[in-house]
Coordinates of C-alpha atoms and ligand atoms in Angstrom, one line a residue:
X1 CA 2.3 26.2 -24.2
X2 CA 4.1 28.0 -22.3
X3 CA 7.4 25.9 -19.5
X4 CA 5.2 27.5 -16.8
X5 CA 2.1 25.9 -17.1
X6 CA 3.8 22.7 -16.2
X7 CA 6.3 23.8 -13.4
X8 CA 3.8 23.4 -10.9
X9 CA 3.9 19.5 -12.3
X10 CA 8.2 19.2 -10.6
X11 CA 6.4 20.7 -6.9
X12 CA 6.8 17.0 -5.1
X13 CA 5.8 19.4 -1.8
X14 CA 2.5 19.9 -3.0
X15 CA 0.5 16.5 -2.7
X16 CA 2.6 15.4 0.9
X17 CA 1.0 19.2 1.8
X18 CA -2.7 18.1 0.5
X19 CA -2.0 14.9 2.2
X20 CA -1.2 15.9 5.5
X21 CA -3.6 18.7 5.7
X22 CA -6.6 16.4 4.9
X23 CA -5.4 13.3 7.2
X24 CA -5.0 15.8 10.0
X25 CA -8.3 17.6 9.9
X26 CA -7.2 20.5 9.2
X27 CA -9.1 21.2 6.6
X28 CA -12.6 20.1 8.6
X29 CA -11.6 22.9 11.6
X30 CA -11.0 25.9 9.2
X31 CA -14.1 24.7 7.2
X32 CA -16.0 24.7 10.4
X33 CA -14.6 27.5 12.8
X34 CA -13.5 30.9 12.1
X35 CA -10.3 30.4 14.1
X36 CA -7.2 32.2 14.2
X37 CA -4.0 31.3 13.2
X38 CA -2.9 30.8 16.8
X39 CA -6.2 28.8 17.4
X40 CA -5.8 26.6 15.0
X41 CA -2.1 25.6 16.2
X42 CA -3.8 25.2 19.2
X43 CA -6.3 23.2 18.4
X44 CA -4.3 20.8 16.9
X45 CA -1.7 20.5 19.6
X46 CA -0.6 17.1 18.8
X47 CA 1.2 18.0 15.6
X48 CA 4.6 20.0 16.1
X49 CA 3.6 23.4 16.0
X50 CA 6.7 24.9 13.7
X51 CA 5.7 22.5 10.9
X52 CA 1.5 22.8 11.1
X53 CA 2.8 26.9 11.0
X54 CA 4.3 26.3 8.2
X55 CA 1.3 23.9 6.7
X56 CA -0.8 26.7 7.1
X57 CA 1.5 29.0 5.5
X58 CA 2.0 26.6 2.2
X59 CA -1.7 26.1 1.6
X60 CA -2.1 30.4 1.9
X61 CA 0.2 30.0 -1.1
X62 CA -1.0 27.1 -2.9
X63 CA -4.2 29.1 -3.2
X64 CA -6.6 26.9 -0.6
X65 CA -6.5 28.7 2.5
X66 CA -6.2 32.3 3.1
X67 CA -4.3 34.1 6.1
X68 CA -6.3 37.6 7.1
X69 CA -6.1 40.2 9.9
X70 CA -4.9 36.8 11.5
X71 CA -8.0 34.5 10.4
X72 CA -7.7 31.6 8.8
X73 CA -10.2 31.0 5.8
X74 CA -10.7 28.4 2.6
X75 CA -10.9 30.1 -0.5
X76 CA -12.9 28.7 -3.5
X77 CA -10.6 25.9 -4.1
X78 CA -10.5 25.0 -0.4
X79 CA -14.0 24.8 0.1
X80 CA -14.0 22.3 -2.8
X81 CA -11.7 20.3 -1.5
X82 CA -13.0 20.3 2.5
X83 CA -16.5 19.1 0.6
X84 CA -14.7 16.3 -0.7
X85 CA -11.9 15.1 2.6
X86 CA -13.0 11.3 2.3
X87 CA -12.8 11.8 -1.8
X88 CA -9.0 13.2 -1.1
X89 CA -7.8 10.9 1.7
X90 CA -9.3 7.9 -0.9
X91 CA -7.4 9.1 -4.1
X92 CA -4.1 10.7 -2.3
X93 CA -4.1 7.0 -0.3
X94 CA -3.8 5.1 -3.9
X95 CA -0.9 7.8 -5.3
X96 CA 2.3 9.0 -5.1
X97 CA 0.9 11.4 -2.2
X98 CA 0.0 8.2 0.5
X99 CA 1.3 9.2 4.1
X100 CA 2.8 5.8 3.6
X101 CA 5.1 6.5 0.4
X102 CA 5.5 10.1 0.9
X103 CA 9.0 9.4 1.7
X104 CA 9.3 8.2 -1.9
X105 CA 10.7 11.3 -3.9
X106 CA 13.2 11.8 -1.4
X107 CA 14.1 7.6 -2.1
X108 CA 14.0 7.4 -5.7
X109 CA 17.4 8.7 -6.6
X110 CA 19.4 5.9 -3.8
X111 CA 17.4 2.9 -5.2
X112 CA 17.9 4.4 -9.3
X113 CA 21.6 4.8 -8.5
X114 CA 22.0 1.6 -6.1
X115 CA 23.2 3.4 -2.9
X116 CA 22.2 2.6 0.4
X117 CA 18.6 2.5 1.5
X118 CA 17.2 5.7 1.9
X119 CA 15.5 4.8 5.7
X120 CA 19.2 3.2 6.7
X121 CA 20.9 6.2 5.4
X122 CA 19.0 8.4 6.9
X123 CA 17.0 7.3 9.6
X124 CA 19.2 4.0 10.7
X125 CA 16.6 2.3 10.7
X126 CA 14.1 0.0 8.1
X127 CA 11.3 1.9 6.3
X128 CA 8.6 -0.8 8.2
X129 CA 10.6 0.1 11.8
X130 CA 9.7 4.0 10.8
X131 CA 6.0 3.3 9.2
X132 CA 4.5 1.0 12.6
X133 CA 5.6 3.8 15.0
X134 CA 4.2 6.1 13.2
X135 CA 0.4 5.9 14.2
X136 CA -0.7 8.6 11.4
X137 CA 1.3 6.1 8.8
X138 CA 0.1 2.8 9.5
X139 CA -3.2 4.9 9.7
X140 CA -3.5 5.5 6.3
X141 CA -2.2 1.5 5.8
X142 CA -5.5 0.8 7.1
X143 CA -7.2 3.6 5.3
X144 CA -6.0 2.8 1.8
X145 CA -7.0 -0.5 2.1
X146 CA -10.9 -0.1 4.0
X147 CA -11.3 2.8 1.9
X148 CA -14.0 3.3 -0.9
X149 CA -13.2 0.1 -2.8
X150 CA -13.0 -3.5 -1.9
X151 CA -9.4 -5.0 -0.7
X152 CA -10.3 -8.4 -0.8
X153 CA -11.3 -8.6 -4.1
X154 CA -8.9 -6.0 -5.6
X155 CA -6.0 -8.1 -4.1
X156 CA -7.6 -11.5 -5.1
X157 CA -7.9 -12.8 -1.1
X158 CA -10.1 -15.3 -2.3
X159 CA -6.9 -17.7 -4.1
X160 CA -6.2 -18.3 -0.5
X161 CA -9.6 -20.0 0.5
X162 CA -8.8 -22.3 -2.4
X163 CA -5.3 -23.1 -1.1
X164 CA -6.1 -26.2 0.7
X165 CA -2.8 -26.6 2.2
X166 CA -3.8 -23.2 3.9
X167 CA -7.6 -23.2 4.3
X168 CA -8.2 -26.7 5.6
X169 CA -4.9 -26.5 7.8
X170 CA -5.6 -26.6 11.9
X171 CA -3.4 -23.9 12.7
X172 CA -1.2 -21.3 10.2
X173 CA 1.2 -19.0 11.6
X174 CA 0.9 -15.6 9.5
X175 CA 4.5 -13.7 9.4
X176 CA 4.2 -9.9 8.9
X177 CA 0.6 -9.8 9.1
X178 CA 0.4 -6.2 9.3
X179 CA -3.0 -4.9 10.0
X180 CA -4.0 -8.4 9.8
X181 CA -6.5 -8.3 6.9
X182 CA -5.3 -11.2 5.4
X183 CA -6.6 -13.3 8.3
X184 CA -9.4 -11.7 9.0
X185 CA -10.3 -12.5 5.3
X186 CA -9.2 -16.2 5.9
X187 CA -11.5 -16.5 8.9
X188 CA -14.4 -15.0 7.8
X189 CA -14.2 -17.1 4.7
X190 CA -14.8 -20.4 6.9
X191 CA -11.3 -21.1 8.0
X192 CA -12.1 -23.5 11.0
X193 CA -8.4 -23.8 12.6
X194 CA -6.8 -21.7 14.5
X195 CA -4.4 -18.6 13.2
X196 CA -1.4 -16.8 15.1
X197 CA -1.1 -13.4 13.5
X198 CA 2.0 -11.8 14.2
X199 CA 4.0 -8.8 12.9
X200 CA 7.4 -6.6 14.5
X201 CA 6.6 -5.7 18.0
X202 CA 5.6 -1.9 17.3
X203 CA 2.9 -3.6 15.2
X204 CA 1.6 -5.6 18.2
X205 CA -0.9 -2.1 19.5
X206 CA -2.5 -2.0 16.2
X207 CA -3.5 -5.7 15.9
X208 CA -4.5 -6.6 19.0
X209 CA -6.9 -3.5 19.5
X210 CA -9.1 -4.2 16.9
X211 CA -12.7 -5.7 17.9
X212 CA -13.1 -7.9 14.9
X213 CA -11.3 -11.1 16.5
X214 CA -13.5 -11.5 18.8
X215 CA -16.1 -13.0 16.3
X216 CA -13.0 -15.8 16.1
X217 CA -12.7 -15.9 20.0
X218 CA -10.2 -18.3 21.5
X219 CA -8.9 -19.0 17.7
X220 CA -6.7 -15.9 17.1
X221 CA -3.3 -15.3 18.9
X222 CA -0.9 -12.4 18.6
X223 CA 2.2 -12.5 18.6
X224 CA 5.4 -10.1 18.1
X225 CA 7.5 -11.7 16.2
X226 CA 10.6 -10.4 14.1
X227 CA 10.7 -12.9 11.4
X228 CA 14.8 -11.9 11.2
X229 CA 15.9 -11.8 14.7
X230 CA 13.4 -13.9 16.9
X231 CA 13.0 -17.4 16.6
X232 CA 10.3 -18.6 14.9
X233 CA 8.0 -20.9 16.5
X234 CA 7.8 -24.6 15.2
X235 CA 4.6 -24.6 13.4
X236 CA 2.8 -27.1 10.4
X237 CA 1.7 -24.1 8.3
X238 CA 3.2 -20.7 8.1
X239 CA 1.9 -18.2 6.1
X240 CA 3.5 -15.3 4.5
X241 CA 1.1 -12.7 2.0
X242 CA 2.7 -9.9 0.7
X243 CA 6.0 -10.0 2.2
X244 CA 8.2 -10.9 -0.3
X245 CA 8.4 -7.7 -2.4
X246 CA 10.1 -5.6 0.8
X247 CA 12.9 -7.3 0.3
X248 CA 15.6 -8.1 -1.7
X249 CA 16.6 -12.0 -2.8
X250 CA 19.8 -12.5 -0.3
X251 CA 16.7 -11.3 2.4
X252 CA 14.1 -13.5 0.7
X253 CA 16.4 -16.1 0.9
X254 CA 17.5 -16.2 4.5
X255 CA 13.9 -15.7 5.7
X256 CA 12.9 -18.8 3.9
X257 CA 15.6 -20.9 5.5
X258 CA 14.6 -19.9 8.7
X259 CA 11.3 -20.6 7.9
X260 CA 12.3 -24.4 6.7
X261 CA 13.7 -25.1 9.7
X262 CA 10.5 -23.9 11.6
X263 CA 8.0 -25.7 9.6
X264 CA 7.6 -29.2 11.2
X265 CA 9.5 -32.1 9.6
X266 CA 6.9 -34.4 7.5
X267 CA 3.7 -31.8 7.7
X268 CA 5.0 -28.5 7.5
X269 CA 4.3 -26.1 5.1
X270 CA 5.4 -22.7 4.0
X271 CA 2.4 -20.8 1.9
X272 CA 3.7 -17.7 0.1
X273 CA 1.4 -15.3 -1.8
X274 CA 2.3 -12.8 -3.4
X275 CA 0.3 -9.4 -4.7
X276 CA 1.7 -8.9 -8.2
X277 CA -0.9 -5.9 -9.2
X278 CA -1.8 -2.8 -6.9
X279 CA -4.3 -1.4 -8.9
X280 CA -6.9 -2.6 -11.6
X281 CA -6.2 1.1 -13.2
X282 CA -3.5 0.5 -15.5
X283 CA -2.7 4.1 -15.1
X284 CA -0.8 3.6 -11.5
X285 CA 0.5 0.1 -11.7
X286 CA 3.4 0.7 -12.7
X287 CA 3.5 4.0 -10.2
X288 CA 2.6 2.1 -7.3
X289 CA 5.1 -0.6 -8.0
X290 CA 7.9 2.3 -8.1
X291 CA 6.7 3.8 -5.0
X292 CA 7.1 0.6 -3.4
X293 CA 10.7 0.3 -4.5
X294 CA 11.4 3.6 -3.4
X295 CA 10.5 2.4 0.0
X296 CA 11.9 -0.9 0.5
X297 CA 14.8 -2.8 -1.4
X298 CA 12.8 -6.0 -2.5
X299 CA 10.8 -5.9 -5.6
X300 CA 7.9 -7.4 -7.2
X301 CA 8.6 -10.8 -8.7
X302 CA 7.2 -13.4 -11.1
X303 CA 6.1 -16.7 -9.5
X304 CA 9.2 -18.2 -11.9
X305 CA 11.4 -16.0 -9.7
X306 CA 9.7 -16.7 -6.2
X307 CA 10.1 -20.3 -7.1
X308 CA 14.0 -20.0 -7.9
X309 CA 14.6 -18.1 -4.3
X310 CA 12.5 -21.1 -2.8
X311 CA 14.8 -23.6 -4.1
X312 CA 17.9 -21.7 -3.7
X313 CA 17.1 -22.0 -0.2
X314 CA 16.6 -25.9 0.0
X315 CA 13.3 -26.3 -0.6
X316 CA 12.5 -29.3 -3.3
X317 CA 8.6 -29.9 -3.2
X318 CA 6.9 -26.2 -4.7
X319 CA 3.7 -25.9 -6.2
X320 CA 1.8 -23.7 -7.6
X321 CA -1.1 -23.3 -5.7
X322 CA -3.0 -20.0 -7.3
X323 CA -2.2 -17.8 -10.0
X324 CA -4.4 -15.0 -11.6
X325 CA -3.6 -11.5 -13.2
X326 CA -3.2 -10.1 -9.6
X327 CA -1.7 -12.6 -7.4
X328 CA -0.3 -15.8 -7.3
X329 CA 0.4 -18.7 -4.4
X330 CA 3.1 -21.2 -3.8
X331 CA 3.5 -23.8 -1.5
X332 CA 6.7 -25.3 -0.5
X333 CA 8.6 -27.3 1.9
Ligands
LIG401 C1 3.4 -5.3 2.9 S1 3.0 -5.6 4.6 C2 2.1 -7.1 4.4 C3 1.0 -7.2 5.5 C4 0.1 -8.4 5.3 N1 0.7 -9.6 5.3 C5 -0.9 -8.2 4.2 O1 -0.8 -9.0 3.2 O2 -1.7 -7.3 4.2 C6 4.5 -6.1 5.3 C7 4.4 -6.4 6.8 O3 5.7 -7.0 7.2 C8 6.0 -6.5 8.5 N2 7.4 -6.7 8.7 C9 8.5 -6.0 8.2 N3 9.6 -6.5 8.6 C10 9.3 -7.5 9.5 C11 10.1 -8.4 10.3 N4 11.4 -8.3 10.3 N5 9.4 -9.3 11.0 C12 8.1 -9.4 11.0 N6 7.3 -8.5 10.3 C13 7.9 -7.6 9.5 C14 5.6 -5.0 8.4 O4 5.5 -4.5 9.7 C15 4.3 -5.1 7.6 O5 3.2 -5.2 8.5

């Protein structure tokens, strides 16, 4: 074999460029339309016109589109892949090629060789900051996880509906709820209480847009909260699902004693789950996890090691509330 036939295997351009085309329709007009090259820039007028150019240009040479007498066309290999848009966005959601962690090949070599955070570094600001005011980013958040397979199950939702310190509480507070599917699960599952979702205030738009609460009506809040910087609101049960693993244990640490003194004296108690899987394909467990870390500066942990932060930070009543192959919950106070 020859070093060729694998070079194309070291182009880290090539899925961010199959990624963006097909998240921003691009694909779907030049399928559809005999447009020109101007037309098609255009068209999409929204995107920065020097890069879609470019776009264009990258998929002519990656052998998908072709530029003639000014037209822009699909080859054979296009057409294939225009056929099959919700296929791609569903597969290039779960890889190294998500909108989300296409950032990560630039990341990797900071967080192998400890140096500053690649979003501080370069962007002065935290990769979640950059992600919610991003509308195409946190879209493909939401369409990773609606996509062709089921969230819920895939990250084991259910352990929480059999965490009576959460599912029978009156009210939780959920910190960093994110697109809020966590609660939505939680409610739909029977919860009776009431739940304050809440999330950094550039997450605020995408949460409370969404018609599904109003099933719940008058028993979901939103709230911006930074769980850093603001102060958290007093509260008997606060919630946090998946937030652990963005940071890294000094972090961990101080958000849990601001969390203590938030949770009310006597009642209150912290609920922490943690995703310890991404995938049921043992193929991109380990990719995903890496992806992650490329991103942020946490890390996935063992419940052992969640429960050694916990009680670093004061806490002396833990238990464990869950634990299977893809998740486990603790709860502490
Ligand atoms: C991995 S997501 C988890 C989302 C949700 N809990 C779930 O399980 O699907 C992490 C969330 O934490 C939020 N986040 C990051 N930093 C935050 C902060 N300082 N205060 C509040 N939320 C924050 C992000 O915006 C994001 O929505």
């Amino acid at each position: 074999m020859s070093i060729d036939s694998i070079l194309g295997d070291f182009d880290l351009l090539k899925p961010m460029v199959m990624r963006a085309s097909a998240q921003s329709g691009l694909f779907d007009i030049v399928a559809s339309s005999q447009l020109t090259f101007d037309e098609i820039v255009e068209s999409l007028d929204y995107l920065d016109p020097y890069t879609l150019r470019l776009l264009i240009q990258a998929l002519d040479e990656y052998g998908y589109m072709l530029i003639k007498d000014d037209k822009v066309l699909l080859t054979e290999l296009g057409k294939t892949l225009a056929r099959n848009i919700a296929f791609i966005n569903s597969v290039t959601s779960r890889s190294t090629a998500s909108g989300l962690f296409s950032y990560a090949p630039l990341a990797l070599h900071e967080r192998l060789e400890r140096g500053a955070n690649y979003f501080e570094l370069s962007h002065k600001e935290q990769y979640w900051q950059l992600v919610n005011r991003d509308p195409n980013l946190y879209a493909s958040f939401e369409q990773g996880y609606s996509g062709n397979f089921d969230s819920d199950s895939l990250l084991d939702r259910a352990q929480l509906t059999k965490t009576d310190e959460l599912f029978k509480a009156r009210n939780i507070l959920e910190l960093g709820s994110g697109y809020g599917d966590t609660a939505y699960f939680i409610l739909k599952s029977g919860f009776s209480g009431n739940i304050t979702v809440s999330d950094l205030s550039n997450r605020i738009p995408v949460l409370t847009a969404q018609s599904r609460w109003q099933d719940f009506q008058g028993r979901v809040y939103i709230s911006a909260i930074d769980f850093f910087t603001d102060p958290i609101p007093h509260h008997s049960t606060i919630l946090l699902d998946s937030i652990l693993a963005d940071w890294d244990d000094d972090q961990c640490i101080i958000l849990f004693r601001r969390i203590r003194s938030a949770i009310k004296e006597n009642s209150g108690k912290l609920v922490i789950s943690e995703v310890t899987r991404f995938s049921n394909d043992d193929g991109i467990d380990a990719i995903g996890k890496l992806t992650l870390a490329c991103a942020v500066s946490g890390r996935v942990r063992s419940e052992e090691e969640v429960e050694n932060l916990i009680r670093t930070a004061g806490y002396t009543k833990i238990t464990l509330a869950g634990s299977s192959e893809h998740r486990f919950t603790l709860v502490a106070y």
